[in-house]
CSV table of C-alpha atoms and ligand atoms in Angstrom, one decimal:
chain,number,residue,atom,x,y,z
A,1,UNK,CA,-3.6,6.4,56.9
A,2,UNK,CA,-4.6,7.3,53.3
A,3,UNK,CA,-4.8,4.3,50.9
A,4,UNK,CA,-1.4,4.3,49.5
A,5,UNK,CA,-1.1,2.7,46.1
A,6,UNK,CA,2.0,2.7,43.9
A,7,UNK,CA,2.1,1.9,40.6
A,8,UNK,CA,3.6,-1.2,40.5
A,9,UNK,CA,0.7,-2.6,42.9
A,10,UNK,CA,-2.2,-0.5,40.6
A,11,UNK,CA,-0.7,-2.6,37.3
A,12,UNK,CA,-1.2,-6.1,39.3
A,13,UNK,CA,-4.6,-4.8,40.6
A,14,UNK,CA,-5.8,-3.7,37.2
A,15,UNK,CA,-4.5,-6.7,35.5
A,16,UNK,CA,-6.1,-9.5,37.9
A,17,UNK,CA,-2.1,-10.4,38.3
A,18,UNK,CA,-1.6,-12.5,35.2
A,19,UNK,CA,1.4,-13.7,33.9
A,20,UNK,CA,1.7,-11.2,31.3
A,21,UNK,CA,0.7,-8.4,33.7
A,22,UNK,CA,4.4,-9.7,35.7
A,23,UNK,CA,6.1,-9.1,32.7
A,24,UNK,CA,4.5,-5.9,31.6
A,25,UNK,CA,5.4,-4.9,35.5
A,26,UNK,CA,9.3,-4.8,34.8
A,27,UNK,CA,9.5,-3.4,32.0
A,28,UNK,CA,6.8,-0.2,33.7
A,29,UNK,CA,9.2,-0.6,36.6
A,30,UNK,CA,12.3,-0.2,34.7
A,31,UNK,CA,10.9,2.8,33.7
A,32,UNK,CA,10.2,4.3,36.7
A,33,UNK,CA,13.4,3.8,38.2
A,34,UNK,CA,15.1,5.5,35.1
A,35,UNK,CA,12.3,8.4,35.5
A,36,UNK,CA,13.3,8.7,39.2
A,37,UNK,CA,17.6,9.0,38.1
A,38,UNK,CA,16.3,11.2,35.1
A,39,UNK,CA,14.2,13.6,37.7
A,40,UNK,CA,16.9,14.0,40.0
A,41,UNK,CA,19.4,15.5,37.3
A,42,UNK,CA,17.2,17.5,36.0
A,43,UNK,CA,15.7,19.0,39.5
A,44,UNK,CA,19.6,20.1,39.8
A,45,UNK,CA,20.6,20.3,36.5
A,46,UNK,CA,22.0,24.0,37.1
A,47,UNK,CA,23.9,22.9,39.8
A,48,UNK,CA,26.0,19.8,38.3
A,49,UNK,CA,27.3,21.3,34.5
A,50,UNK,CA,24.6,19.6,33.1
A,51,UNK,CA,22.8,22.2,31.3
A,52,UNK,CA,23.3,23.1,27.9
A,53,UNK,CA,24.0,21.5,24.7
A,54,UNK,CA,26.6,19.0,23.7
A,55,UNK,CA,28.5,19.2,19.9
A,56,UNK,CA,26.2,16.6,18.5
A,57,UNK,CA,23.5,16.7,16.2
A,58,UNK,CA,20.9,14.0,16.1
A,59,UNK,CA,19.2,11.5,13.5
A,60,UNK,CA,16.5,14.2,13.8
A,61,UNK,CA,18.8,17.3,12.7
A,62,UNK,CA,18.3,18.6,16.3
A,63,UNK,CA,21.5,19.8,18.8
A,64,UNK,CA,21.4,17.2,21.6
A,65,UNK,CA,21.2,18.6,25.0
A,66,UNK,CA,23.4,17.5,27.5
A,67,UNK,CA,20.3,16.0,29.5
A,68,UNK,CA,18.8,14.3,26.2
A,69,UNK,CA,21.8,12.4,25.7
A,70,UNK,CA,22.1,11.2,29.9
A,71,UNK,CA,18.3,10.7,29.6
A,72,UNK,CA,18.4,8.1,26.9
A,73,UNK,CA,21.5,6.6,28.1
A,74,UNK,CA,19.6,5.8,31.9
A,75,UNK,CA,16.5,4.6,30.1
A,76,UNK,CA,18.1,2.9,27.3
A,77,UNK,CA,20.2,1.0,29.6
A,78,UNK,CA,17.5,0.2,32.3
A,79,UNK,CA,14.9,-0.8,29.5
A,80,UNK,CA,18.6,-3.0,28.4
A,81,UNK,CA,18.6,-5.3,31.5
A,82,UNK,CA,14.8,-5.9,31.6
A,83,UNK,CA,14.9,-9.9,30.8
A,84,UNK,CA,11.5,-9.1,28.9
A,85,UNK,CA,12.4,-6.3,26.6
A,86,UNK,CA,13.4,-7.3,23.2
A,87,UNK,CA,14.2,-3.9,21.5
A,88,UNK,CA,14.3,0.0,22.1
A,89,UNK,CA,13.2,2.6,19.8
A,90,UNK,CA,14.4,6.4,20.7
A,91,UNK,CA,14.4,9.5,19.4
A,92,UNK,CA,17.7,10.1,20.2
A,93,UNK,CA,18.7,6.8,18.1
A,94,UNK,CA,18.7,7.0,14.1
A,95,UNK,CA,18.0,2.9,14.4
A,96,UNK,CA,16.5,0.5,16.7
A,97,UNK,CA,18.3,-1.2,19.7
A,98,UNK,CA,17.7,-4.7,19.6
A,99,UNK,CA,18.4,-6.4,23.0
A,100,UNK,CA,19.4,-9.6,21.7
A,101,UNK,CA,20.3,-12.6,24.2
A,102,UNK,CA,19.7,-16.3,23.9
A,103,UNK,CA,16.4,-16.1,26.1
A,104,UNK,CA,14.7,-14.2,23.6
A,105,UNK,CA,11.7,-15.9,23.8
A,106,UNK,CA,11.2,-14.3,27.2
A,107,UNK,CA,11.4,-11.0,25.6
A,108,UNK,CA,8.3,-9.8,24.7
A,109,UNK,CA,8.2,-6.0,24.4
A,110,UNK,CA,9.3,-3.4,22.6
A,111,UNK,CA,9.6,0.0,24.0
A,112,UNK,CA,9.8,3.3,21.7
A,113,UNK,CA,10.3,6.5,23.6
A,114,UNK,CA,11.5,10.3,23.5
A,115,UNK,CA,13.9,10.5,26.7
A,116,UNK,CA,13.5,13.9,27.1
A,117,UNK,CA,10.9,15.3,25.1
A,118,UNK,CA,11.0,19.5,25.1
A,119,UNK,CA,14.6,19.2,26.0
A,120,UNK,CA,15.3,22.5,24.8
A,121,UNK,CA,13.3,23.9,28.1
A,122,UNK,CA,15.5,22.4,30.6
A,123,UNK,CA,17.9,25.8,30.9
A,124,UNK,CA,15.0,27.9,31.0
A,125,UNK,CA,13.4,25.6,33.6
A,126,UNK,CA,10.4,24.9,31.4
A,127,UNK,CA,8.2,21.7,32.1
A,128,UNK,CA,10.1,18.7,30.2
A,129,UNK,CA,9.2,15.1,30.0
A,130,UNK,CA,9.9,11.5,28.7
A,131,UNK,CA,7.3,9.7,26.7
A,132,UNK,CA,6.8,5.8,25.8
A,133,UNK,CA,4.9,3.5,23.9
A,134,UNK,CA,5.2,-0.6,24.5
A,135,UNK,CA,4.0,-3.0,22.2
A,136,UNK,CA,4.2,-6.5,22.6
A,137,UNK,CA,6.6,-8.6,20.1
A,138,UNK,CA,4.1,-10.4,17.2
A,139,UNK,CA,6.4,-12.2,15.1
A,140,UNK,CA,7.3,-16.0,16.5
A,141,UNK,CA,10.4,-16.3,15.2
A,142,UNK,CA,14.0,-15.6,17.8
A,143,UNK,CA,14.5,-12.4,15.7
A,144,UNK,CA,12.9,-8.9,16.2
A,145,UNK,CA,11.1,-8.3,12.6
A,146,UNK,CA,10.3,-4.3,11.4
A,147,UNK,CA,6.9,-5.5,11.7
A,148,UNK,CA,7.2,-5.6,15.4
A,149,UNK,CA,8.3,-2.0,16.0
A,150,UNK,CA,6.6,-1.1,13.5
A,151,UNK,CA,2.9,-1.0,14.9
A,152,UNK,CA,0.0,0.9,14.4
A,153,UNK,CA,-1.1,2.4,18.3
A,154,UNK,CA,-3.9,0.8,18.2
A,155,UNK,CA,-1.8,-2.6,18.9
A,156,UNK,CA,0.2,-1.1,21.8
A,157,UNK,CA,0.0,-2.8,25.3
A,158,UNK,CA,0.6,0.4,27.4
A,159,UNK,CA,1.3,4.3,27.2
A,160,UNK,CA,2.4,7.0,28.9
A,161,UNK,CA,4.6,10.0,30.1
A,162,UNK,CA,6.6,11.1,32.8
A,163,UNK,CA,6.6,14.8,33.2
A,164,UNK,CA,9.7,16.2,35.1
A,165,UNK,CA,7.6,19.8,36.4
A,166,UNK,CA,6.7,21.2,39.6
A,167,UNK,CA,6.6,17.5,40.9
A,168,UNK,CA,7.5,14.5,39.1
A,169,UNK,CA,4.2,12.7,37.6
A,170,UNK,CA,3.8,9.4,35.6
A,171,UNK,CA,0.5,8.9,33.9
A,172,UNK,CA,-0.1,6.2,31.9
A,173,UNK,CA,-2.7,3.9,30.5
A,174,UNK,CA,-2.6,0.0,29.7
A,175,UNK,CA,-6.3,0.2,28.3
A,176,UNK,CA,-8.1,0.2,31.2
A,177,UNK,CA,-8.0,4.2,31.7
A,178,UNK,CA,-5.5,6.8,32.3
A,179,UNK,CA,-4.5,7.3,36.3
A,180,UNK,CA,-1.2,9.4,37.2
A,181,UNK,CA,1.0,8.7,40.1
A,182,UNK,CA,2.9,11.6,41.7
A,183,UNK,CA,6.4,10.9,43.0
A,184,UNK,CA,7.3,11.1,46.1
A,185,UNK,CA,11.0,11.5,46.9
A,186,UNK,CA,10.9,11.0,50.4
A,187,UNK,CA,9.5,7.1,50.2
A,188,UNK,CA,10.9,7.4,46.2
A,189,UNK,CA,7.5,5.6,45.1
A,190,UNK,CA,5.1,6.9,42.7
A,191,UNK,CA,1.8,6.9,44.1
A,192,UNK,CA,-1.8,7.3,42.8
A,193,UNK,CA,-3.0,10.9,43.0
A,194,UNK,CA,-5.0,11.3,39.2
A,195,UNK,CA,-7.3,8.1,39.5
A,196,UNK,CA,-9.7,7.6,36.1
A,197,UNK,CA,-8.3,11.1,34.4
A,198,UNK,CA,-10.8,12.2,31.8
A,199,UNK,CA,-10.3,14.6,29.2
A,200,UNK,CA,-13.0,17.2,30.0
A,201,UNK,CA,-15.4,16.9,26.4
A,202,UNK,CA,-14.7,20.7,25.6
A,203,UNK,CA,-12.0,22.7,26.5
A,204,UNK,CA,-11.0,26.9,27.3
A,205,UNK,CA,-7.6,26.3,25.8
A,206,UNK,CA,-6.3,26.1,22.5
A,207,UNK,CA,-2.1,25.3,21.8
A,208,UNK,CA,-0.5,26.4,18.7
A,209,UNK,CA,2.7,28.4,17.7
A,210,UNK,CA,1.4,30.9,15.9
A,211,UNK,CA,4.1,32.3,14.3
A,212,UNK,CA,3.8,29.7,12.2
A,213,UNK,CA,0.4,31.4,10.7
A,214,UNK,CA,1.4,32.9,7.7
A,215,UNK,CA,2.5,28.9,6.6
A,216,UNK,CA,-0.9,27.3,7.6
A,217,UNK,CA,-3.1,25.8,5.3
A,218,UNK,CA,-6.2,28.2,5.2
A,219,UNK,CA,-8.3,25.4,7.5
A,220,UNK,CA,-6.4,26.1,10.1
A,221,UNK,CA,-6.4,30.1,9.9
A,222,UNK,CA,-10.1,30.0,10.1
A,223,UNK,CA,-10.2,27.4,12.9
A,224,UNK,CA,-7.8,29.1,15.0
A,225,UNK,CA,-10.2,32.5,14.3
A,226,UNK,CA,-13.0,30.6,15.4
A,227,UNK,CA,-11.6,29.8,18.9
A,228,UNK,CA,-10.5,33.1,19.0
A,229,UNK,CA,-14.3,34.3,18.9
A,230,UNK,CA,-17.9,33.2,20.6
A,231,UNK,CA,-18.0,31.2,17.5
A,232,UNK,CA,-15.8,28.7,19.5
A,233,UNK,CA,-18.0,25.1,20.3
A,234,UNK,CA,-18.1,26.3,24.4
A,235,UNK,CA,-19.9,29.6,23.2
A,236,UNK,CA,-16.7,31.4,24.5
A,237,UNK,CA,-13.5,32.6,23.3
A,238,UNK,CA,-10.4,30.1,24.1
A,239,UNK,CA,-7.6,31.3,25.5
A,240,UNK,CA,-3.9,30.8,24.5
A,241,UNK,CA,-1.5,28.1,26.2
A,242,UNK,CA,1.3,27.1,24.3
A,243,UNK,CA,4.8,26.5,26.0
A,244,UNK,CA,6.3,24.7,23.5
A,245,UNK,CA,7.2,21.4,25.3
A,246,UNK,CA,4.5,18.9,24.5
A,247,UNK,CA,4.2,16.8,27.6
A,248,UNK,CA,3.7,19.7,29.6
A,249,UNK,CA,1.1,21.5,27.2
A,250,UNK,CA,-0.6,18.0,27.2
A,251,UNK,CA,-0.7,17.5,30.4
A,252,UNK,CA,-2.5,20.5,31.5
A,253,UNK,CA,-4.9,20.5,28.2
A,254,UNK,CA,-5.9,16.8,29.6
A,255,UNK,CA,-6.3,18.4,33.0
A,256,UNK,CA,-7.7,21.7,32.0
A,257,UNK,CA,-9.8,20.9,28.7
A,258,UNK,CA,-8.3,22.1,25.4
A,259,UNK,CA,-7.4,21.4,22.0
A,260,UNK,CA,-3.4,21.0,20.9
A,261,UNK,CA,-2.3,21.5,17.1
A,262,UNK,CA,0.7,21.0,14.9
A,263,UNK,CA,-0.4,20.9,11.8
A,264,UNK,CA,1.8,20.5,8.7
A,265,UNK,CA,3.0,23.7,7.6
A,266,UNK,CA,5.4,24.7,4.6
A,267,UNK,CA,8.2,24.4,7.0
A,268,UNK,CA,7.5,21.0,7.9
A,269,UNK,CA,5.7,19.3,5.2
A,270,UNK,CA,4.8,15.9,6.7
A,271,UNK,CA,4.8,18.3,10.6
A,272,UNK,CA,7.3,18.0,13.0
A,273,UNK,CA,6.3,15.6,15.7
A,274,UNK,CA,7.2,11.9,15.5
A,275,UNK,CA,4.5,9.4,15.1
A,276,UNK,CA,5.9,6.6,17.5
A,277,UNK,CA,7.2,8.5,20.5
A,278,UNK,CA,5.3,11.7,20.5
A,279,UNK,CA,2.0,10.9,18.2
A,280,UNK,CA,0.9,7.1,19.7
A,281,UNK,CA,1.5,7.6,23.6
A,282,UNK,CA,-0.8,11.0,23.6
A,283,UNK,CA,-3.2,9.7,21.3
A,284,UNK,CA,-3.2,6.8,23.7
A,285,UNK,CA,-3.7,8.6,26.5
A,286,UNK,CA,-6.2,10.9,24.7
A,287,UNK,CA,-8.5,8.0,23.7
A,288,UNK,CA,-8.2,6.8,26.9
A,289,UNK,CA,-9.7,9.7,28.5
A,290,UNK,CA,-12.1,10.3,26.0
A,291,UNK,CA,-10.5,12.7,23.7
A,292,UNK,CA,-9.5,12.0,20.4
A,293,UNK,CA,-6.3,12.1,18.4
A,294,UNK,CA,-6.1,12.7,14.4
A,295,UNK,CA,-3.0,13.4,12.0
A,296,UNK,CA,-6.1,15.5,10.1
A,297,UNK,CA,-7.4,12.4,7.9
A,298,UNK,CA,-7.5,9.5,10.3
A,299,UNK,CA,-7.0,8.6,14.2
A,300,UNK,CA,-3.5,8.4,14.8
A,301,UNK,CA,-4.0,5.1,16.3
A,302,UNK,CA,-4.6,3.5,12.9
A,303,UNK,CA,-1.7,5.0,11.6
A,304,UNK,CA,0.7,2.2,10.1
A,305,UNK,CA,4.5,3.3,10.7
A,306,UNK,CA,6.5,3.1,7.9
A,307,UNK,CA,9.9,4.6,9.5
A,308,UNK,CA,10.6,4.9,13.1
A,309,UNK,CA,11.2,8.5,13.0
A,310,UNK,CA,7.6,9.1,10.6
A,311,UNK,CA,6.6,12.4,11.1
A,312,UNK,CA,2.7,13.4,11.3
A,313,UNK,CA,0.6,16.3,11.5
A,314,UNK,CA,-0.8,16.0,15.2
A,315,UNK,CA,-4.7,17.1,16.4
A,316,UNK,CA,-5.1,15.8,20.0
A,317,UNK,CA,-7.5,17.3,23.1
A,318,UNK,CA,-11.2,17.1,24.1
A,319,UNK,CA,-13.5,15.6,22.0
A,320,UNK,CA,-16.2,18.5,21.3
A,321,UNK,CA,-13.0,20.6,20.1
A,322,UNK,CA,-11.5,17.3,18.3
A,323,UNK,CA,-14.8,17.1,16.6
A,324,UNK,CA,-15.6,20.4,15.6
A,325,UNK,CA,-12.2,20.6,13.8
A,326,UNK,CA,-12.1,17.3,12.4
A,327,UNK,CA,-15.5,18.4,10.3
A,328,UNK,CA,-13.7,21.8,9.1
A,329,UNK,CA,-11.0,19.6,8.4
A,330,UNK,CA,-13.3,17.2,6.3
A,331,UNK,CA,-14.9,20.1,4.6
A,332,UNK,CA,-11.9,21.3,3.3
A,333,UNK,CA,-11.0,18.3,1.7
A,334,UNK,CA,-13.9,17.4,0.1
B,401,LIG,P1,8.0,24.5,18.0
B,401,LIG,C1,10.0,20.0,21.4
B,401,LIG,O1,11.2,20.2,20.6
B,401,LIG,C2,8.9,19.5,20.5
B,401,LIG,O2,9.3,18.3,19.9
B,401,LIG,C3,7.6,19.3,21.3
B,401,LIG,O3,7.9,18.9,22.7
B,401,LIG,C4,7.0,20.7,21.2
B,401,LIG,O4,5.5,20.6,21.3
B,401,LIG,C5,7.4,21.1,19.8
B,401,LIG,O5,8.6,20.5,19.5
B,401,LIG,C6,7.6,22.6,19.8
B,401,LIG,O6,7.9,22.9,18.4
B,401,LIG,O7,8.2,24.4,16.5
B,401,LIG,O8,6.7,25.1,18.3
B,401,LIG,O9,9.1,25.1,18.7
């Protein structure tokens, strides 16, 4: 038979089973089992009402989907009644939830995520995903301080997304390299099928909205022109991916090779995707594989949150690409 290994059993493995790796293993299980009740609404969401948008508006000044509101509520809960989770950022929350009990000193992690990231997709039957971030609790007091959700990515413990496509995939990192796990709904077990990912060091893709052009600093018009032309660092043109949900065009730019941008424009001043939930578990994942991840001045790993919901200007794909922008980049601010 071919060596089956799930992700629970790849943590333990890669961790040499310590104590910490058994808590870290709940709190990644918790999460698969709301991936696996998330993934089945949304494989029928057309079939069960589902679809479509509720009356609400979020902290973000977004219309919450129906499915962004059932996806936090599964993964808020799950994460809830993991005896080592202490607190639970989400983009679909204006504050933290702090998971208060009187055994707080078993709880050890904070989780921030985006339930259903590229939620606006879902009708159209577009790639959509959930991505999270855990960091482990620093203060030593009973009490969950700012300080502790507020972390730089460079501190977090683990990183990853689920992506809800043409299968179900979770890939994730806890520092020791990215591997992704396919799910498979007959055993309902994710298992390894994207050992060691690396992000190829120069990509054929570039991902950008473009009709965002005319509000681009002028940086950015001549780098996009560049991987339009044999100027590009491969010697070739690039060609043009962009399907507006980020886990997906991530995914297949860490697969593929390529370069994804969001740069700050006049619309979004400060960009539009969020530091904690979007920003740190790509960047993660990107340095991982050996890609990098800037907000245009500095790695986005270094990046100290101020707010949960910080917005950032967000460069992440293979390195060669990273590099040749980050100099342009440098140039133009010097
Ligand atoms: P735009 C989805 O709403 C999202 O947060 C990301 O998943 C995606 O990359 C981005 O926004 C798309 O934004 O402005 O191009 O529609």
């Amino acid at each position: 038979m071919k060596q089956l290994i799930n992700l629970t059993n790849h943590l333990f493995v890669q961790h040499q089973h310590s104590d910490e790796c058994l808590a870290l293993n709940n709190v990644v299980s918790q999460l698969m089992l709301a991936s696996k009740i998330v993934s089945r609404e949304v494989n029928k969401a057309g079939l069960v009402g589902i679809l479509g948008q509720t009356d609400k508006i979020n902290c973000q000044g977004e219309r919450v989907q129906k499915l962004d509101q059932y996806a936090d509520n599964v993964f808020t809960k799950l994460l809830s009644q993991s005896p080592y989770v202490c607190a639970i950022g989400s983009e679909e929350r204006p504050e933290v939830t702090l998971v208060e009990n009187d055994q707080t000193k078993d709880r050890q992690f904070i989780v921030h995520l985006d339930p259903l990231d590229g939620s606006s997709n879902v009708d159209v039957n577009v790639s959509v995903g959930t991505n999270f971030v855990i960091f482990k609790k620093k203060s030593t007091g009973p009490t969950v301080e700012k300080s502790d959700y507020l972390q730089p990515g460079q501190e977090a413990v683990c990183a990853g997304y689920v992506v809800y496509g043409s299968s179900t995939m979770l890939v994730y990192s806890s520092g020791k390299g990215v591997h992704g796990f396919t799910l498979d709904p007959s055993l309902g077990e994710f298992i390894l099928s994207h050992p060691e990912i690396k992000f190829p060091t120069q990509g054929k893709i570039y991902s950008i909205n473009e009709s965002y052009e005319s509000k681009w600093k002028q940086t950015i018009k001549d780098y996009i022109k560049e991987v339009k032309s044999e100027d590009d660092v491969s010697g070739k043109a690039k060609t043009a991916r962009y399907i507006g949900s980020l886990v997906a065009d991530f995914h297949r730019n860490l697969l593929k090779g390529g370069i994804f941008l969001y740069p700050a424009d006049k619309k979004h001043p400060n960009g539009k995707l969020r530091l904690l939930y979007e920003g740190i578990p790509f960047a993660y994942l990107a340095e991982q594989a050996g890609g990098e991840a800037t907000n245009g001045q500095q790695a986005v790993l270094k990046i100290k949150p101020e707010k949960l919901h910080q917005r950032i200007p967000f460069f992440v794909g293979s390195k060669a690409d990273m590099q040749r922008l980050t100099t342009l980049l440098e140039r133009s601010s010097s």
